[in-house]
Coordinates of C-alpha atoms (C1' of nucleotides) in Angstrom, one line a residue:
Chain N
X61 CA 11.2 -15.1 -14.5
X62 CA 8.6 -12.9 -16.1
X63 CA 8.8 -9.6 -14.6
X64 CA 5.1 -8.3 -15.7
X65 CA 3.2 -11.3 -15.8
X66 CA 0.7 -9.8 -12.8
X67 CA 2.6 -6.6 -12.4
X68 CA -0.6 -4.9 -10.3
X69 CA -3.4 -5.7 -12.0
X70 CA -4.2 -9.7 -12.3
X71 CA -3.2 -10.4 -8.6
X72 CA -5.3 -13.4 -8.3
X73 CA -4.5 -16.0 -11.1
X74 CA -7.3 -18.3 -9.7
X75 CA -10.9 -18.6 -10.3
X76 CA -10.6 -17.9 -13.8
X77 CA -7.9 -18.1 -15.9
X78 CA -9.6 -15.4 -18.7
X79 CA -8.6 -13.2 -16.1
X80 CA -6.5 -10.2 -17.7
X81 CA -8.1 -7.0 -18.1
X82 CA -4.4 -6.0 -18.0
X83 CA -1.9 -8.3 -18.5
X84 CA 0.9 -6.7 -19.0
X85 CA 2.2 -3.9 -20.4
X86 CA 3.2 -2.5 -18.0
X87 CA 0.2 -1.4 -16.3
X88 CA 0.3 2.2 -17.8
X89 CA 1.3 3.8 -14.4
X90 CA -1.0 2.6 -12.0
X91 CA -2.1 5.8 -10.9
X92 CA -0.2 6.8 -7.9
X93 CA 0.6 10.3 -6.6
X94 CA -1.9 12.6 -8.6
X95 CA -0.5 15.7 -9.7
X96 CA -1.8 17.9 -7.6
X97 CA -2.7 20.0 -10.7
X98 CA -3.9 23.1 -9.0
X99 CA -4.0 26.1 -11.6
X100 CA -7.4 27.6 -12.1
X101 CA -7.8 27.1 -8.5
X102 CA -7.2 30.3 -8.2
X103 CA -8.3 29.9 -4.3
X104 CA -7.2 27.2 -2.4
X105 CA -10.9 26.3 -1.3
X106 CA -13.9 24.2 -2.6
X107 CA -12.9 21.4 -4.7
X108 CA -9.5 19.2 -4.1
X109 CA -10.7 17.9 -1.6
X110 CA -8.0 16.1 0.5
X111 CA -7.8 14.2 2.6
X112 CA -6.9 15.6 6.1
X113 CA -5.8 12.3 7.4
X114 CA -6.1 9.5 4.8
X115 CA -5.7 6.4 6.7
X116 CA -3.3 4.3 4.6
X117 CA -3.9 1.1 4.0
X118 CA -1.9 -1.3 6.6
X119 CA 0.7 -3.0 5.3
X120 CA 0.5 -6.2 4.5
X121 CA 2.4 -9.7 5.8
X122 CA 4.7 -9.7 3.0
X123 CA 5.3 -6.0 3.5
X124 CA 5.7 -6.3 7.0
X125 CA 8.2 -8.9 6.2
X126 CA 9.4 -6.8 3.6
X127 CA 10.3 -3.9 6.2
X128 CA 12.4 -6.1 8.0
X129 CA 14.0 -8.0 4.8
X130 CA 15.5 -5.1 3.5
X131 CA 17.3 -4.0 6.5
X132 CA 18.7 -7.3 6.2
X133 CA 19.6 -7.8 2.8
X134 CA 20.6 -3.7 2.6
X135 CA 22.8 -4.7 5.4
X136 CA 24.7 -7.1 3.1
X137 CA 24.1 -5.6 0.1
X138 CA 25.1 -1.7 0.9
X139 CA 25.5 -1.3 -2.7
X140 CA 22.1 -2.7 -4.2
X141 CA 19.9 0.7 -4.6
X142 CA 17.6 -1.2 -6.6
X143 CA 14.2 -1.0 -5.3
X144 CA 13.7 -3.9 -7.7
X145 CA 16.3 -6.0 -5.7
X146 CA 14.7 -6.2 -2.4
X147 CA 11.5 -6.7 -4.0
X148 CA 12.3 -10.0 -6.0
X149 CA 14.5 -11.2 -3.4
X150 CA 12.1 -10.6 -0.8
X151 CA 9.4 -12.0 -3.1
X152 CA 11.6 -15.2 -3.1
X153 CA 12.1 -15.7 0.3
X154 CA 8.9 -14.5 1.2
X155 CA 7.6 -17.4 -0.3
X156 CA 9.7 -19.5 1.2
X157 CA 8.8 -18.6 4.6
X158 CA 6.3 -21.5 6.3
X159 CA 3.1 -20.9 7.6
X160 CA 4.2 -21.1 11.0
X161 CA 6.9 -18.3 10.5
X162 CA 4.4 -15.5 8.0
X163 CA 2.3 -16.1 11.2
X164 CA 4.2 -12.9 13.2
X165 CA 4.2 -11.1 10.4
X166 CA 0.2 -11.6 9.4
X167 CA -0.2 -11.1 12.9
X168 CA 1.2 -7.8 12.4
X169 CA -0.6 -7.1 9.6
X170 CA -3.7 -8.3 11.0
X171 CA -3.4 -5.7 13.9
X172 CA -2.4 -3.3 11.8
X173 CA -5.9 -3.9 10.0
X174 CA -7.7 -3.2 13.3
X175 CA -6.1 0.1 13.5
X176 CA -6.8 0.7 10.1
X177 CA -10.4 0.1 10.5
X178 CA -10.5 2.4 13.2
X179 CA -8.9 5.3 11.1
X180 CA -11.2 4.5 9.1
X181 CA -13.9 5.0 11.3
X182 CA -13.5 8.2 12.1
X183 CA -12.3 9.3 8.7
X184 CA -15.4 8.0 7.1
X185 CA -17.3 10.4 10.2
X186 CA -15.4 13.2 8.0
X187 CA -16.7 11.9 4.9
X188 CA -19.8 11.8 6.2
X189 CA -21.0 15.2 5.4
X190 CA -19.6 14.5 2.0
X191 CA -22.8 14.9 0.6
X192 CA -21.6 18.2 -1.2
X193 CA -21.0 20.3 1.2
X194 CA -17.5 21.6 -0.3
X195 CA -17.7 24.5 2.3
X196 CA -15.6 23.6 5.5
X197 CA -17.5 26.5 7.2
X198 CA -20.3 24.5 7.6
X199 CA -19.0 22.1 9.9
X200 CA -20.2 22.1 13.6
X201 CA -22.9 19.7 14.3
X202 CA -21.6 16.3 13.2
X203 CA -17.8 17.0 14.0
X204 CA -16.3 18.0 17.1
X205 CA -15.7 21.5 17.6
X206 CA -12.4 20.8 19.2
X207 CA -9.9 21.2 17.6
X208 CA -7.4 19.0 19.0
X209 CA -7.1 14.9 18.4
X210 CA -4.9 12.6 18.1
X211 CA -4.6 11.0 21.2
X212 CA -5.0 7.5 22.0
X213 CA -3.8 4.5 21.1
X214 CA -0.6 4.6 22.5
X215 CA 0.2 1.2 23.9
X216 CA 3.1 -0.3 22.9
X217 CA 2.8 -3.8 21.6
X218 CA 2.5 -6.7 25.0
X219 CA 3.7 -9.8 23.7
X220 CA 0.4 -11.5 24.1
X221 CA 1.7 -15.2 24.4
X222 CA -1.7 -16.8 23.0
X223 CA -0.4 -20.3 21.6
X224 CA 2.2 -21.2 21.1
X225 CA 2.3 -25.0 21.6
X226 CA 3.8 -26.7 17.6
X227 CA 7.3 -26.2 17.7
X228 CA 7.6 -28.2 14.5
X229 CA 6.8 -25.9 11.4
X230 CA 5.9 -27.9 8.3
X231 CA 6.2 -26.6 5.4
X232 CA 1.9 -27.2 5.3
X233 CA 1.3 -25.1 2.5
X234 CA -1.6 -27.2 1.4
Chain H
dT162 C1' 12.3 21.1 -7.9
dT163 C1' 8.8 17.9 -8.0
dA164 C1' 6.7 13.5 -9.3
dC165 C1' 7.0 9.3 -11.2
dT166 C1' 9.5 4.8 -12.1
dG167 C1' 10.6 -0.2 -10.9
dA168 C1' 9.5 -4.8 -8.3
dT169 C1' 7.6 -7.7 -4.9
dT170 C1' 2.8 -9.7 -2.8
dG171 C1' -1.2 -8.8 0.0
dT172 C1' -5.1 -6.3 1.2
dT173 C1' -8.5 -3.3 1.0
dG174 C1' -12.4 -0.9 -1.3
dA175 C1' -15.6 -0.4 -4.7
dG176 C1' -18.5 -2.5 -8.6
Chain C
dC137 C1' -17.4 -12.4 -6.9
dT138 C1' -14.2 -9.6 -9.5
dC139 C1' -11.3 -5.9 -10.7
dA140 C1' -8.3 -2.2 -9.9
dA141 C1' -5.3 0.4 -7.4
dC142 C1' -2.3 1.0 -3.7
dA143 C1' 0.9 -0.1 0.5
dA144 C1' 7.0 0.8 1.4
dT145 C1' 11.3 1.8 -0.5
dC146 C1' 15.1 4.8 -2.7
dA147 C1' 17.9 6.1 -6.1
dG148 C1' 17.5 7.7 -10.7
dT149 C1' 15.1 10.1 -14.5
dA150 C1' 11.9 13.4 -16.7
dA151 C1' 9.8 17.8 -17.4

DNA sequence: TTACTGATTGTTGAG
DNA sequence: CTCAACAATCAGTAA
């Protein structure tokens, strides 16, 4: 169809239809992967800040779906290496999943949120002396002095069966 | 060798 | 409310 129409930018079409700070184009790289352009640094300290544990940001439904597509359509297509593929086919189908059946997979997503929000908790405690303090040193009071984390959540998913009464999916888009 | 590219949609974060 | 960038993937291409 129109590969480009809302490459990134214009996700939602809605609301507006003057809505196309970028159509196309191409989106002139979307900005992903900074070069971690690190000459005059001389020292590896101050600036470049990086993130010690930048909390990604969950996947969504589709790519939940997604993860789980392409094992699929890899599995019968051993010799599509196009990224591309799985995209638009996933796209497709993706959209032709019901309500009923994106359900897991928001599900999913929507966990996957919680944890987010939680990651983000305790990265935004990090950030929190972001004031301009550059210098690491100065860290004691807000943070922990231990120096080991990482340790909790490590419960594996319980089917919670909350409801699951409609057997019949309809395709109830709208 | 390292980083970006494509292509999908959804979500999140900031303005 | 609106915009913009990014999330996974993976082989190929560029510098």
């Amino acid at each position: 169809m129109k590969p480009g129409s809302r490459s990134k930018g214009v996700t939602r079409k809605e609301t507006k239809e003057a809505l196309k700070p970028v159509d196309d184009k191409k989106l002139g790289k979307r900005k992903v992967a900074p070069p971690k352009a690190d000459k005059t640094k001389a020292k590896k300290e101050k600036k470049a800040k990086k993130d010690p544990n930048k909390p990604k940001r969950p996947p969504s439904a589709f790519f939940v779906f997604l993860e789980e597509f392409r094992k699929t359509f890899k599995k019968e297509n051993p010799n599509v290496k196009a990224v591309s593929a799985v995209g638009k086919a996933g796209g497709e189908k993706w959209k032709s999943l019901s309500a009923a059946e994106k359900a897991p997979y928001e599900a999913k997503a929507a966990k996957r949120k919680t944890e987010y929000e939680k990651l983000m908790n305790a990265y935004n405690k990090k950030q929190e002396s972001s004031a301009d303090e550059g210098d690491e040193a100065s860290e004691k009071s807000t943070s922990e002095v231990h120096d080991d984390e990482e340790e909790s959540v490590q419960e594996a998913d319980e089917e919670d069966d909350e409801d699951e009464d409609d057997d019949d999916d309809d395709d109830d888009d709208e």
